[in-house]
One Martini backbone bead per residue (centre of mass of N, CA, C, O) as a GRO file, in nm:
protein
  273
    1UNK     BB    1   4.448   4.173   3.475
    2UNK     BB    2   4.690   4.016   3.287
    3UNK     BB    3   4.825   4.053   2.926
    4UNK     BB    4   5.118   4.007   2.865
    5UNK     BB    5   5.280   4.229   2.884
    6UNK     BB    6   5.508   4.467   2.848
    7UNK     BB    7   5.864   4.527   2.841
    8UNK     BB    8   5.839   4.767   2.669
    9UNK     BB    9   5.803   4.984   2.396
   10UNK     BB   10   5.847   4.781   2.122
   11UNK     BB   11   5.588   4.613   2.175
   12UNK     BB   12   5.291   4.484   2.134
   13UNK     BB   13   4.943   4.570   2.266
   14UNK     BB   14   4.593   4.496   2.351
   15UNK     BB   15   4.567   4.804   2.338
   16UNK     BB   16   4.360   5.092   2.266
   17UNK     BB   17   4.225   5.348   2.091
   18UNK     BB   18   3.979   5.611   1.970
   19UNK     BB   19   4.203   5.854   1.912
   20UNK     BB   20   4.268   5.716   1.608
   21UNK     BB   21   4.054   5.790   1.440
   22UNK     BB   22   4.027   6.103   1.530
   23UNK     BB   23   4.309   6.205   1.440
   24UNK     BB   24   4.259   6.033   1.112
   25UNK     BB   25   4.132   6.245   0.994
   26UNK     BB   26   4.081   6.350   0.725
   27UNK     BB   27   4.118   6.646   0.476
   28UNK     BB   28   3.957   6.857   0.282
   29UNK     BB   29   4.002   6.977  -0.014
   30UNK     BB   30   4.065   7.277  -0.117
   31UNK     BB   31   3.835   7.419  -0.317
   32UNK     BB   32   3.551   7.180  -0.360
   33UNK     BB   33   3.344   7.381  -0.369
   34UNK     BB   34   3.037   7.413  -0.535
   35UNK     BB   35   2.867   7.634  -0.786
   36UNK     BB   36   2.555   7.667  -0.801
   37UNK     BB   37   2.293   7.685  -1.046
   38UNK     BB   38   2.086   7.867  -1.062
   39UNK     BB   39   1.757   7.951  -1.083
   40UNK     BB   40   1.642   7.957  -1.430
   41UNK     BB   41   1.871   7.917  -1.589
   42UNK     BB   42   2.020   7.880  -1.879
   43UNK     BB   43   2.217   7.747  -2.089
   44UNK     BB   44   2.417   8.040  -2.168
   45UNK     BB   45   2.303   8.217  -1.965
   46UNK     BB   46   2.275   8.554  -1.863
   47UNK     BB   47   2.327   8.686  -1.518
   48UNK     BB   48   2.410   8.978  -1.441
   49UNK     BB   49   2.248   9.089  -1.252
   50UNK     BB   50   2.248   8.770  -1.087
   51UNK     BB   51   2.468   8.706  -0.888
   52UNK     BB   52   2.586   8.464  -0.752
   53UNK     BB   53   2.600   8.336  -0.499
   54UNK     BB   54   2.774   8.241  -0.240
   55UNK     BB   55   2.989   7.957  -0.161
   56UNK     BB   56   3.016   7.808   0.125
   57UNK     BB   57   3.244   7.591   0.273
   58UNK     BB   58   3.267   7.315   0.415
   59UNK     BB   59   3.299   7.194   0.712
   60UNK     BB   60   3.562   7.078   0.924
   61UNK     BB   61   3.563   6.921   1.138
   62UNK     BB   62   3.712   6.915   1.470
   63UNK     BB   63   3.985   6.817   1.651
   64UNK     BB   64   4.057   6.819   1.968
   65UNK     BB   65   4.320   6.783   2.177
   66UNK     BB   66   4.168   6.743   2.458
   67UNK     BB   67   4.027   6.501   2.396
   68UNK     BB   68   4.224   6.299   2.307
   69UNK     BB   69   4.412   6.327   2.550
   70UNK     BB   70   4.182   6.192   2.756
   71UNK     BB   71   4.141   5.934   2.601
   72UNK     BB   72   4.467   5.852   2.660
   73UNK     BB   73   4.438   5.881   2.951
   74UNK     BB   74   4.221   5.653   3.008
   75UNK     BB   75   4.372   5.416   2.835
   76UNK     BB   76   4.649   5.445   3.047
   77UNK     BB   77   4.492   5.375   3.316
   78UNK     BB   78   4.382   5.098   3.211
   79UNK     BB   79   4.674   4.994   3.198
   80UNK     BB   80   4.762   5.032   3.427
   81UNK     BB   81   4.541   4.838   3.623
   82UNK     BB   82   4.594   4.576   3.405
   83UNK     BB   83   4.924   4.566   3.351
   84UNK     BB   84   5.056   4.694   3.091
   85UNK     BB   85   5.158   4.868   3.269
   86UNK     BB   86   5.457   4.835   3.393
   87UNK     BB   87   5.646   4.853   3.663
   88UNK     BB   88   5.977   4.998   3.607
   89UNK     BB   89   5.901   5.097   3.323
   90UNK     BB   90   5.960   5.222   3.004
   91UNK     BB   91   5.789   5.490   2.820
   92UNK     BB   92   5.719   5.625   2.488
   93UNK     BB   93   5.553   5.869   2.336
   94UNK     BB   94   5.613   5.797   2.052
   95UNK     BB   95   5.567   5.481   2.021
   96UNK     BB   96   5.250   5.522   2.206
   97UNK     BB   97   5.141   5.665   1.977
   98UNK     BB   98   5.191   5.434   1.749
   99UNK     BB   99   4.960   5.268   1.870
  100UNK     BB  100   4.731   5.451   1.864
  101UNK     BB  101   4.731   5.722   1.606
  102UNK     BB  102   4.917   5.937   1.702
  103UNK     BB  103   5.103   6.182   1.864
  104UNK     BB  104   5.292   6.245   2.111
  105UNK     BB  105   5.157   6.510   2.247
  106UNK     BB  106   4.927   6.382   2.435
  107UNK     BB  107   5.082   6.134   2.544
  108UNK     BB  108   5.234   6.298   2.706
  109UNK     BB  109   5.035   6.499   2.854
  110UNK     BB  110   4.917   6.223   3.028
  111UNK     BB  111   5.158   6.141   3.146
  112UNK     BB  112   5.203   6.428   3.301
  113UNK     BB  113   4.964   6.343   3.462
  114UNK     BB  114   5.074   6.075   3.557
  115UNK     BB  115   5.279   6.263   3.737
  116UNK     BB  116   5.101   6.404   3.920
  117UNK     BB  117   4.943   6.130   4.029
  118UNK     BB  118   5.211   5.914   4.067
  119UNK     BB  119   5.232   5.675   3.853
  120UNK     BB  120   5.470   5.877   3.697
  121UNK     BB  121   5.817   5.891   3.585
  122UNK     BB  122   6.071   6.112   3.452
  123UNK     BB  123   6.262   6.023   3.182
  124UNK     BB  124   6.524   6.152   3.064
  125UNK     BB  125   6.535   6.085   2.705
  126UNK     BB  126   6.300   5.867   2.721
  127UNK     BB  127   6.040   5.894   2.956
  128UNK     BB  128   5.808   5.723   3.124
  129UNK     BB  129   5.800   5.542   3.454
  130UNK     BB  130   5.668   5.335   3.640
  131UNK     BB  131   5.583   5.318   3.944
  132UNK     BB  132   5.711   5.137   4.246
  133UNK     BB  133   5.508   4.940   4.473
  134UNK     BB  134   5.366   4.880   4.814
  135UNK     BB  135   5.236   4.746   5.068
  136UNK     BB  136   5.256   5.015   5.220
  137UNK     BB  137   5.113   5.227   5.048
  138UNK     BB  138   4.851   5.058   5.053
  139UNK     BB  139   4.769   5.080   5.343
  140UNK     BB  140   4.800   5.399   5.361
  141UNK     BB  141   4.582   5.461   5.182
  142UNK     BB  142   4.327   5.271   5.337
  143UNK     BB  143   4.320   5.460   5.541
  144UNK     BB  144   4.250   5.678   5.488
  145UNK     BB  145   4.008   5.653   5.348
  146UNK     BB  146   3.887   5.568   5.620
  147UNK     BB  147   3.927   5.881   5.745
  148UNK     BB  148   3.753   6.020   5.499
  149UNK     BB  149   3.453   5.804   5.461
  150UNK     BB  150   3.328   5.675   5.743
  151UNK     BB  151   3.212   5.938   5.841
  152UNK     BB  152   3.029   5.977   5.599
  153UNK     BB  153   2.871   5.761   5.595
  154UNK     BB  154   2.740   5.790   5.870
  155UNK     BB  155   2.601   6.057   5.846
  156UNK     BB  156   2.445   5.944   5.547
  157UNK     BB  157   2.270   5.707   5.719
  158UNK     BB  158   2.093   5.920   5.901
  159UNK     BB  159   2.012   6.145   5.660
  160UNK     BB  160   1.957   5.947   5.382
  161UNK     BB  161   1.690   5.852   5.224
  162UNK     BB  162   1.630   5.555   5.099
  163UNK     BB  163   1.551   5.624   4.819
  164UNK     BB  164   1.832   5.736   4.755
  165UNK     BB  165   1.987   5.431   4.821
  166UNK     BB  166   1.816   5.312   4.546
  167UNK     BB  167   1.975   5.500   4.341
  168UNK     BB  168   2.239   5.305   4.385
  169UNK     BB  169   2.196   5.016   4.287
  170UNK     BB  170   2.282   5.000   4.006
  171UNK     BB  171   2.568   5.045   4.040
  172UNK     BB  172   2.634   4.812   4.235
  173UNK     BB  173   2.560   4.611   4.032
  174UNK     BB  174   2.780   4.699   3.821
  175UNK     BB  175   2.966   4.595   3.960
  176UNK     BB  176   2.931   4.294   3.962
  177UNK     BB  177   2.956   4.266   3.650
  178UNK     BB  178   3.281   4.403   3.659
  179UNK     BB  179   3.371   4.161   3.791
  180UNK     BB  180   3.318   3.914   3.643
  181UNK     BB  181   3.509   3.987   3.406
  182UNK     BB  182   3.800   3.991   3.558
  183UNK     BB  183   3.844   4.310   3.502
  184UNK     BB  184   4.022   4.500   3.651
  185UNK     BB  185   3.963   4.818   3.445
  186UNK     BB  186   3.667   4.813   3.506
  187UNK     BB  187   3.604   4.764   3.779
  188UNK     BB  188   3.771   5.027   3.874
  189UNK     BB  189   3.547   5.220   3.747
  190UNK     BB  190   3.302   5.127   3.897
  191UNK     BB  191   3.356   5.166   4.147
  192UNK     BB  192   3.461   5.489   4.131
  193UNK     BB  193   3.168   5.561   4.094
  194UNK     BB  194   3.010   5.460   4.365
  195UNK     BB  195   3.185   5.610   4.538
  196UNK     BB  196   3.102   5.887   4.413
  197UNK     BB  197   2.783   5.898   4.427
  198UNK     BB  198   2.789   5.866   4.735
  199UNK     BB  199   2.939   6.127   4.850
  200UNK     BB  200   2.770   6.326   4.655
  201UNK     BB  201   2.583   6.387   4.889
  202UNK     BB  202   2.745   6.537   5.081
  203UNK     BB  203   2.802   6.829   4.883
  204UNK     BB  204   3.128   6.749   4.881
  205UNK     BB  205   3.385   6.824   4.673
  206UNK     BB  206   3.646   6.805   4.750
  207UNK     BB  207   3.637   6.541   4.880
  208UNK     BB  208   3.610   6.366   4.648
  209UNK     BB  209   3.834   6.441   4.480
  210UNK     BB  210   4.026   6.325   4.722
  211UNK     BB  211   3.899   6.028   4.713
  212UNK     BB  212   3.943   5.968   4.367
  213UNK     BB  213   4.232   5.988   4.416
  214UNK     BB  214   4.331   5.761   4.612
  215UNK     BB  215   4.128   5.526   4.488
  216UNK     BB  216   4.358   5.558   4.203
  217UNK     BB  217   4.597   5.495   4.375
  218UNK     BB  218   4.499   5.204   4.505
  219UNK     BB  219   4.487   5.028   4.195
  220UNK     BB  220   4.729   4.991   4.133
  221UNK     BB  221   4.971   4.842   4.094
  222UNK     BB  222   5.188   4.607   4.180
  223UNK     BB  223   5.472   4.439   4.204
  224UNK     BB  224   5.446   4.163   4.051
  225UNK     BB  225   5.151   4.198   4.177
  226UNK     BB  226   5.211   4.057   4.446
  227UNK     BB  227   5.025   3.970   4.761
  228UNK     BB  228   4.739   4.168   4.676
  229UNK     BB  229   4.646   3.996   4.413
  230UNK     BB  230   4.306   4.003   4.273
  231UNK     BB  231   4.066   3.821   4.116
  232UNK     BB  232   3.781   3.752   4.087
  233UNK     BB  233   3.673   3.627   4.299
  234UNK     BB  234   3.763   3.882   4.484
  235UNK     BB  235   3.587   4.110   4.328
  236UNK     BB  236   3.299   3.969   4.385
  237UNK     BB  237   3.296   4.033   4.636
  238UNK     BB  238   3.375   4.306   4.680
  239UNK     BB  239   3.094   4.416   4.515
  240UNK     BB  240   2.930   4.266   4.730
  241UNK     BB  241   2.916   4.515   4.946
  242UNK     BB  242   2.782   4.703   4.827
  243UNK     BB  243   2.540   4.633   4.864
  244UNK     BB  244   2.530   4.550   5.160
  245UNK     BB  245   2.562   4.850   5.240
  246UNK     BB  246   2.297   4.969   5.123
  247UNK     BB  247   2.136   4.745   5.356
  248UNK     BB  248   2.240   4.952   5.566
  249UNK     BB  249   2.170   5.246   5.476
  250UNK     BB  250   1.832   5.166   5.479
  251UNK     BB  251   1.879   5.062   5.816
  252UNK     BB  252   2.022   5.244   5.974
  253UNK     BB  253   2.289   5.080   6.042
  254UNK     BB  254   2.590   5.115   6.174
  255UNK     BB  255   2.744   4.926   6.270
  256UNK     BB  256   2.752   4.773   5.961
  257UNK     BB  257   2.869   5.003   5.823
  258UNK     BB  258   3.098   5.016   5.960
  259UNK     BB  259   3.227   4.720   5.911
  260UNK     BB  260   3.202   4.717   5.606
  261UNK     BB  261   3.414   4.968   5.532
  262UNK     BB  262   3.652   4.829   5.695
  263UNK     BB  263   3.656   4.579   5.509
  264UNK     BB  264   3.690   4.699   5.274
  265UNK     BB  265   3.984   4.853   5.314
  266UNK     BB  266   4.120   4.614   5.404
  267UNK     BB  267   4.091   4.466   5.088
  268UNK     BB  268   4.264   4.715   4.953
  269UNK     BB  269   4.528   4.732   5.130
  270UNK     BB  270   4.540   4.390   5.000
  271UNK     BB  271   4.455   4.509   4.663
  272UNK     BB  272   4.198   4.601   4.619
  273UNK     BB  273   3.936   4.870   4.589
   0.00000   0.00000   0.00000
């Protein structure tokens, strides 16, 4: 879903965060604790004898700082998968701060993460520039993640008993309600959740996240939305297969499972999930 992305970092956004009203969290003022009179006491009654107890101050707030970094970090992959952040283009930290409502360091912090999962590149003195993608990046990222998630789901369908497969219903279905909404970044997460969810019975953590890491490589856009950028009507398509993926791994058919995975995967290459 585009969403007449911004030209530039100077221009606004229909974009926010919750870490904006979390960063701006008021601070009381110190020394506001008032010490209550004693029980007991009368209005100008000496009580030397029992000094009034101490009343400590009211505890503020703490706003961890890695907290507010995750959520700026998930709105910015947010932005990044609905094309709100243009490949080829410069975003500043202290700018794209003054958007969220905080400072610039966190903001950087999530930048230098999507530099680290190759989203975007450190431009200095300026700020950080999405990647520009093509399809053939797209292709080979959808390549491997065939060659290993194909056999794990195959080993999973032979050894995982239905009753587990009927519990991963709810996300399959899931992604169906997200991928409705034509937004290409919900449904990109409901997506990698399920994919997420499945592999985890593999009971193989390495897997896995090289797996989740793969598949939100693979949602970035491509350069101009490109020739695989895909609307509503391919996302739902695409969710549906998750179902049905679902009813071939609990009637333990390999052949449809190997099929609908390959198809999947071929979908993904193409721009899909």
């Amino acid at each position: 879903m585009r969403q007449g992305a911004q030209g530039s970092a100077d221009t606004g956004t229909p974009w926010t965060s919750t870490a904006a009203t979390a960063a701006a969290e008021p601070a009381e003022p110190a020394g506001s604790a008032r010490v209550p009179r004693q029980a007991g006491a009368v209005r100008g009654e000496h009580t030397h004898s029992e000094p009034p107890a101490p009343v400590l101050p009211r505890a503020r707030p703490v706003i961890q700082r890695a907290s507010v970094r995750g959520q700026i970090l998930d709105a910015l992959r947010a932005a990044l998968v609905a094309g709100d952040l243009r490949p080829g283009e410069v975003y500043s930290a202290p700018v794209l701060g003054e958007r969220f409502g905080v400072s610039a360091t966190p903001v950087r912090e999530a930048m230098q993460q999507l530099a680290l999962e190759g989203a975007v590149e450190v431009v200095p003195n300026r700020g950080f520039r999405v990647v520009e993608r093509g399809v053939r990046e797209l292709a080979e990222l959808a390549e491997v993640r065939a060659l290993i998630e194909v056999p794990v789901m195959l080993r999973l369908a032979r050894a995982v008993p239905a009753e587990r497969w009927a519990e991963m219903r709810p996300l399959a279905e899931a992604t169906v309600r997200a991928a409705s909404t034509g937004c290409r970044a919900t449904y990109a997460e409901s997506d990698r959740r399920f994919h997420r969810a499945v592999l985890s019975l593999s009971g193989n953590e390495q897997l896995v996240q090289i797996a989740e890491d793969l598949h939100r490589r693979a949602q970035w856009p491509l350069v101009g939305g490109g020739p695989g950028f895909r609307g509503r009507a391919d996302l739902v398509a695409d969710a549906h297969e998750h179902t049905a993926l679902l009813d071939a791994l609990v009637a333990r058919d390999l052949d449809v499972v190997r099929a609908l995975v390959g198809e999947h995967f071929a979908g993904a290459g193409a721009g899909g999930a």
